[in-house]
Amino acid sequence: MKIIAFYLPQFHEIEENNRWWGKGFTEWTNLKKAKPLAKNHYQPRIPLNENYYDLTDDNVRIWQEKLAREYGIYGFCYYHYWFRNGKKLLEKPMEMMLENKNIKLPFCISWANEPWTRSWDGKYGEVLMEQEYGDEPEWIEHFDYLYKFFRDDRYIKVDGKPLFIIYKSSSIKKCQEMMELWNRMAIDRGLNGIYFVNTLRSRKIDKRDLPFSACVEFEPAYSTSNLPWYELNIRRVYRYSKKLFCRITGRETICNLPMDYDRMTELSLQKRPLKDLKTIPGAFVNWDNTPRKGIMGTYYKNFSVKKFEDYLTKKIEKGIKEYKSEFLFINAWNEWCEGAYLEPDGKNGYGYLEAVRNALINNGIRI
């Protein structure tokens, strides 16, 4: 079992973020402004020793690799932001990693193909950069960029095929044509094709007959979407009424009912692999996106490091026995503003990473 952690690159300044949110904006900006919105709400979250790093520093990535290896993380899955006409965002950490051959940690890529919106501060409706896909010339340009990563010896491959995740295939109108072209181009350049992986984010699955080799559970979104309809409706009514209350009174109070960690990990463990497509299991550390969404955010109650360890131990066991999977993807290495991170923090130290190592050892896997 090889654990791959999703990896967010928004820990360095870029021109666009400076323009959209102000000079110096990074993922740390919202994290530092976070505050507790309810009793026992753990905010702000502070990296251990206030390590507010910059991912354009090679020493940071070397430190991350050392941590990952020490605690049993096999590799990172970098989020990749590509828009029409070759426009990229947050590409520097992945490109700098590619150039630094001293970093040996395996990696793969997840194309986060959504419009760039003000979701970083809770305003989903305001689109800053549209996600358009174009046609064959744009697809070729995109593949040419990706190929320099695919051919790297560190890139994670299955049967000689680079593992490439598409976050939202349903948004790509000509997805089949694009994927088939990329497969042909990969073969023409000496690869065995591409191991395309679809993302299971909700119960709504792209029904088209696309050439995916597998799918991956993206947690906790996948389990959250499978809550009973009445529970989802109760949550919607509560959110609407609290939002109205805040608007009328001018008071700030959390508008979403907190999720129960025990309940959500139970739902995650109830998941089964799909019948018609190879399924890679997913797990998550914790969840709290209030640093981004404020009073409209959601956080989990009743979390503990021990519960995370127990949950991950069981998920790894299911991944081996039921999913027959070589991999397990975990959300995430460093999603600090979503409360989903493995990196050490001021409250639990290295506890999250120790939980990963223990979960592997509990399943008889040597680190």
JSON list of N, CA, C and O in Angstrom, two decimals, residues 49-73:
[
{"chain": "A", "resi": 49, "resn": "ASN", "atom": "N", "xyz": [6.29, 25.67, 15.37]},
{"chain": "A", "resi": 49, "resn": "ASN", "atom": "CA", "xyz": [7.35, 26.67, 15.35]},
{"chain": "A", "resi": 49, "resn": "ASN", "atom": "C", "xyz": [7.07, 27.81, 14.37]},
{"chain": "A", "resi": 49, "resn": "ASN", "atom": "O", "xyz": [8.00, 28.46, 13.87]},
{"chain": "A", "resi": 50, "resn": "GLU", "atom": "N", "xyz": [5.77, 28.04, 14.12]},
{"chain": "A", "resi": 50, "resn": "GLU", "atom": "CA", "xyz": [5.34, 29.12, 13.21]},
{"chain": "A", "resi": 50, "resn": "GLU", "atom": "C", "xyz": [6.06, 29.04, 11.86]},
{"chain": "A", "resi": 50, "resn": "GLU", "atom": "O", "xyz": [6.52, 30.03, 11.31]},
{"chain": "A", "resi": 51, "resn": "ASN", "atom": "N", "xyz": [6.11, 27.84, 11.33]},
{"chain": "A", "resi": 51, "resn": "ASN", "atom": "CA", "xyz": [6.82, 27.58, 10.08]},
{"chain": "A", "resi": 51, "resn": "ASN", "atom": "C", "xyz": [5.95, 27.96, 8.87]},
{"chain": "A", "resi": 51, "resn": "ASN", "atom": "O", "xyz": [5.44, 27.10, 8.15]},
{"chain": "A", "resi": 52, "resn": "TYR", "atom": "N", "xyz": [5.77, 29.24, 8.66]},
{"chain": "A", "resi": 52, "resn": "TYR", "atom": "CA", "xyz": [4.99, 29.74, 7.51]},
{"chain": "A", "resi": 52, "resn": "TYR", "atom": "C", "xyz": [5.91, 29.80, 6.29]},
{"chain": "A", "resi": 52, "resn": "TYR", "atom": "O", "xyz": [6.39, 30.85, 5.88]},
{"chain": "A", "resi": 53, "resn": "TYR", "atom": "N", "xyz": [6.13, 28.65, 5.71]},
{"chain": "A", "resi": 53, "resn": "TYR", "atom": "CA", "xyz": [7.15, 28.51, 4.67]},
{"chain": "A", "resi": 53, "resn": "TYR", "atom": "C", "xyz": [6.75, 29.09, 3.32]},
{"chain": "A", "resi": 53, "resn": "TYR", "atom": "O", "xyz": [5.59, 29.41, 3.07]},
{"chain": "A", "resi": 54, "resn": "ASP", "atom": "N", "xyz": [7.76, 29.19, 2.45]},
{"chain": "A", "resi": 54, "resn": "ASP", "atom": "CA", "xyz": [7.59, 29.65, 1.07]},
{"chain": "A", "resi": 54, "resn": "ASP", "atom": "C", "xyz": [8.04, 28.52, 0.16]},
{"chain": "A", "resi": 54, "resn": "ASP", "atom": "O", "xyz": [9.21, 28.09, 0.22]},
{"chain": "A", "resi": 55, "resn": "LEU", "atom": "N", "xyz": [7.15, 28.02, -0.69]},
{"chain": "A", "resi": 55, "resn": "LEU", "atom": "CA", "xyz": [7.46, 26.86, -1.51]},
{"chain": "A", "resi": 55, "resn": "LEU", "atom": "C", "xyz": [8.42, 27.14, -2.65]},
{"chain": "A", "resi": 55, "resn": "LEU", "atom": "O", "xyz": [8.79, 26.23, -3.39]},
{"chain": "A", "resi": 56, "resn": "THR", "atom": "N", "xyz": [8.83, 28.38, -2.82]},
{"chain": "A", "resi": 56, "resn": "THR", "atom": "CA", "xyz": [9.88, 28.65, -3.81]},
{"chain": "A", "resi": 56, "resn": "THR", "atom": "C", "xyz": [11.27, 28.46, -3.19]},
{"chain": "A", "resi": 56, "resn": "THR", "atom": "O", "xyz": [12.28, 28.66, -3.87]},
{"chain": "A", "resi": 57, "resn": "ASP", "atom": "N", "xyz": [11.32, 28.06, -1.95]},
{"chain": "A", "resi": 57, "resn": "ASP", "atom": "CA", "xyz": [12.57, 27.77, -1.26]},
{"chain": "A", "resi": 57, "resn": "ASP", "atom": "C", "xyz": [12.83, 26.27, -1.35]},
{"chain": "A", "resi": 57, "resn": "ASP", "atom": "O", "xyz": [12.08, 25.46, -0.82]},
{"chain": "A", "resi": 58, "resn": "ASP", "atom": "N", "xyz": [13.91, 25.87, -2.01]},
{"chain": "A", "resi": 58, "resn": "ASP", "atom": "CA", "xyz": [14.25, 24.46, -2.17]},
{"chain": "A", "resi": 58, "resn": "ASP", "atom": "C", "xyz": [14.37, 23.75, -0.83]},
{"chain": "A", "resi": 58, "resn": "ASP", "atom": "O", "xyz": [14.03, 22.56, -0.70]},
{"chain": "A", "resi": 59, "resn": "ASN", "atom": "N", "xyz": [14.85, 24.45, 0.18]},
{"chain": "A", "resi": 59, "resn": "ASN", "atom": "CA", "xyz": [15.03, 23.82, 1.49]},
{"chain": "A", "resi": 59, "resn": "ASN", "atom": "C", "xyz": [13.70, 23.37, 2.09]},
{"chain": "A", "resi": 59, "resn": "ASN", "atom": "O", "xyz": [13.66, 22.40, 2.85]},
{"chain": "A", "resi": 60, "resn": "VAL", "atom": "N", "xyz": [12.62, 24.07, 1.76]},
{"chain": "A", "resi": 60, "resn": "VAL", "atom": "CA", "xyz": [11.30, 23.69, 2.26]},
{"chain": "A", "resi": 60, "resn": "VAL", "atom": "C", "xyz": [10.89, 22.35, 1.66]},
{"chain": "A", "resi": 60, "resn": "VAL", "atom": "O", "xyz": [10.42, 21.45, 2.37]},
{"chain": "A", "resi": 61, "resn": "ARG", "atom": "N", "xyz": [11.06, 22.20, 0.36]},
{"chain": "A", "resi": 61, "resn": "ARG", "atom": "CA", "xyz": [10.66, 20.95, -0.28]},
{"chain": "A", "resi": 61, "resn": "ARG", "atom": "C", "xyz": [11.54, 19.78, 0.16]},
{"chain": "A", "resi": 61, "resn": "ARG", "atom": "O", "xyz": [11.07, 18.65, 0.25]},
{"chain": "A", "resi": 62, "resn": "ILE", "atom": "N", "xyz": [12.79, 20.06, 0.42]},
{"chain": "A", "resi": 62, "resn": "ILE", "atom": "CA", "xyz": [13.68, 19.01, 0.95]},
{"chain": "A", "resi": 62, "resn": "ILE", "atom": "C", "xyz": [13.21, 18.58, 2.34]},
{"chain": "A", "resi": 62, "resn": "ILE", "atom": "O", "xyz": [13.18, 17.39, 2.68]},
{"chain": "A", "resi": 63, "resn": "TRP", "atom": "N", "xyz": [12.81, 19.56, 3.16]},
{"chain": "A", "resi": 63, "resn": "TRP", "atom": "CA", "xyz": [12.27, 19.26, 4.49]},
{"chain": "A", "resi": 63, "resn": "TRP", "atom": "C", "xyz": [10.99, 18.44, 4.38]},
{"chain": "A", "resi": 63, "resn": "TRP", "atom": "O", "xyz": [10.79, 17.46, 5.12]},
{"chain": "A", "resi": 64, "resn": "GLN", "atom": "N", "xyz": [10.11, 18.81, 3.45]},
{"chain": "A", "resi": 64, "resn": "GLN", "atom": "CA", "xyz": [8.86, 18.08, 3.27]},
{"chain": "A", "resi": 64, "resn": "GLN", "atom": "C", "xyz": [9.13, 16.64, 2.83]},
{"chain": "A", "resi": 64, "resn": "GLN", "atom": "O", "xyz": [8.47, 15.70, 3.31]},
{"chain": "A", "resi": 65, "resn": "GLU", "atom": "N", "xyz": [10.08, 16.46, 1.92]},
{"chain": "A", "resi": 65, "resn": "GLU", "atom": "CA", "xyz": [10.40, 15.11, 1.47]},
{"chain": "A", "resi": 65, "resn": "GLU", "atom": "C", "xyz": [10.91, 14.25, 2.62]},
{"chain": "A", "resi": 65, "resn": "GLU", "atom": "O", "xyz": [10.51, 13.09, 2.78]},
{"chain": "A", "resi": 66, "resn": "LYS", "atom": "N", "xyz": [11.79, 14.84, 3.43]},
{"chain": "A", "resi": 66, "resn": "LYS", "atom": "CA", "xyz": [12.34, 14.09, 4.57]},
{"chain": "A", "resi": 66, "resn": "LYS", "atom": "C", "xyz": [11.23, 13.65, 5.51]},
{"chain": "A", "resi": 66, "resn": "LYS", "atom": "O", "xyz": [11.19, 12.50, 5.97]},
{"chain": "A", "resi": 67, "resn": "LEU", "atom": "N", "xyz": [10.30, 14.56, 5.81]},
{"chain": "A", "resi": 67, "resn": "LEU", "atom": "CA", "xyz": [9.17, 14.22, 6.67]},
{"chain": "A", "resi": 67, "resn": "LEU", "atom": "C", "xyz": [8.32, 13.11, 6.06]},
{"chain": "A", "resi": 67, "resn": "LEU", "atom": "O", "xyz": [7.94, 12.15, 6.74]},
{"chain": "A", "resi": 68, "resn": "ALA", "atom": "N", "xyz": [8.00, 13.28, 4.80]},
{"chain": "A", "resi": 68, "resn": "ALA", "atom": "CA", "xyz": [7.14, 12.30, 4.13]},
{"chain": "A", "resi": 68, "resn": "ALA", "atom": "C", "xyz": [7.76, 10.91, 4.18]},
{"chain": "A", "resi": 68, "resn": "ALA", "atom": "O", "xyz": [7.09, 9.92, 4.53]},
{"chain": "A", "resi": 69, "resn": "ARG", "atom": "N", "xyz": [9.03, 10.80, 3.83]},
{"chain": "A", "resi": 69, "resn": "ARG", "atom": "CA", "xyz": [9.70, 9.50, 3.83]},
{"chain": "A", "resi": 69, "resn": "ARG", "atom": "C", "xyz": [9.76, 8.90, 5.23]},
{"chain": "A", "resi": 69, "resn": "ARG", "atom": "O", "xyz": [9.53, 7.71, 5.42]},
{"chain": "A", "resi": 70, "resn": "GLU", "atom": "N", "xyz": [10.07, 9.75, 6.21]},
{"chain": "A", "resi": 70, "resn": "GLU", "atom": "CA", "xyz": [10.24, 9.25, 7.58]},
{"chain": "A", "resi": 70, "resn": "GLU", "atom": "C", "xyz": [8.97, 8.63, 8.13]},
{"chain": "A", "resi": 70, "resn": "GLU", "atom": "O", "xyz": [9.01, 7.66, 8.89]},
{"chain": "A", "resi": 71, "resn": "TYR", "atom": "N", "xyz": [7.81, 9.18, 7.70]},
{"chain": "A", "resi": 71, "resn": "TYR", "atom": "CA", "xyz": [6.55, 8.71, 8.27]},
{"chain": "A", "resi": 71, "resn": "TYR", "atom": "C", "xyz": [5.71, 7.86, 7.32]},
{"chain": "A", "resi": 71, "resn": "TYR", "atom": "O", "xyz": [4.56, 7.56, 7.61]},
{"chain": "A", "resi": 72, "resn": "GLY", "atom": "N", "xyz": [6.28, 7.47, 6.20]},
{"chain": "A", "resi": 72, "resn": "GLY", "atom": "CA", "xyz": [5.61, 6.47, 5.36]},
{"chain": "A", "resi": 72, "resn": "GLY", "atom": "C", "xyz": [4.78, 7.00, 4.23]},
{"chain": "A", "resi": 72, "resn": "GLY", "atom": "O", "xyz": [4.02, 6.23, 3.61]},
{"chain": "A", "resi": 73, "resn": "ILE", "atom": "N", "xyz": [4.88, 8.29, 3.90]},
{"chain": "A", "resi": 73, "resn": "ILE", "atom": "CA", "xyz": [4.17, 8.83, 2.75]},
{"chain": "A", "resi": 73, "resn": "ILE", "atom": "C", "xyz": [4.98, 8.47, 1.50]},
{"chain": "A", "resi": 73, "resn": "ILE", "atom": "O", "xyz": [6.16, 8.84, 1.38]}
]
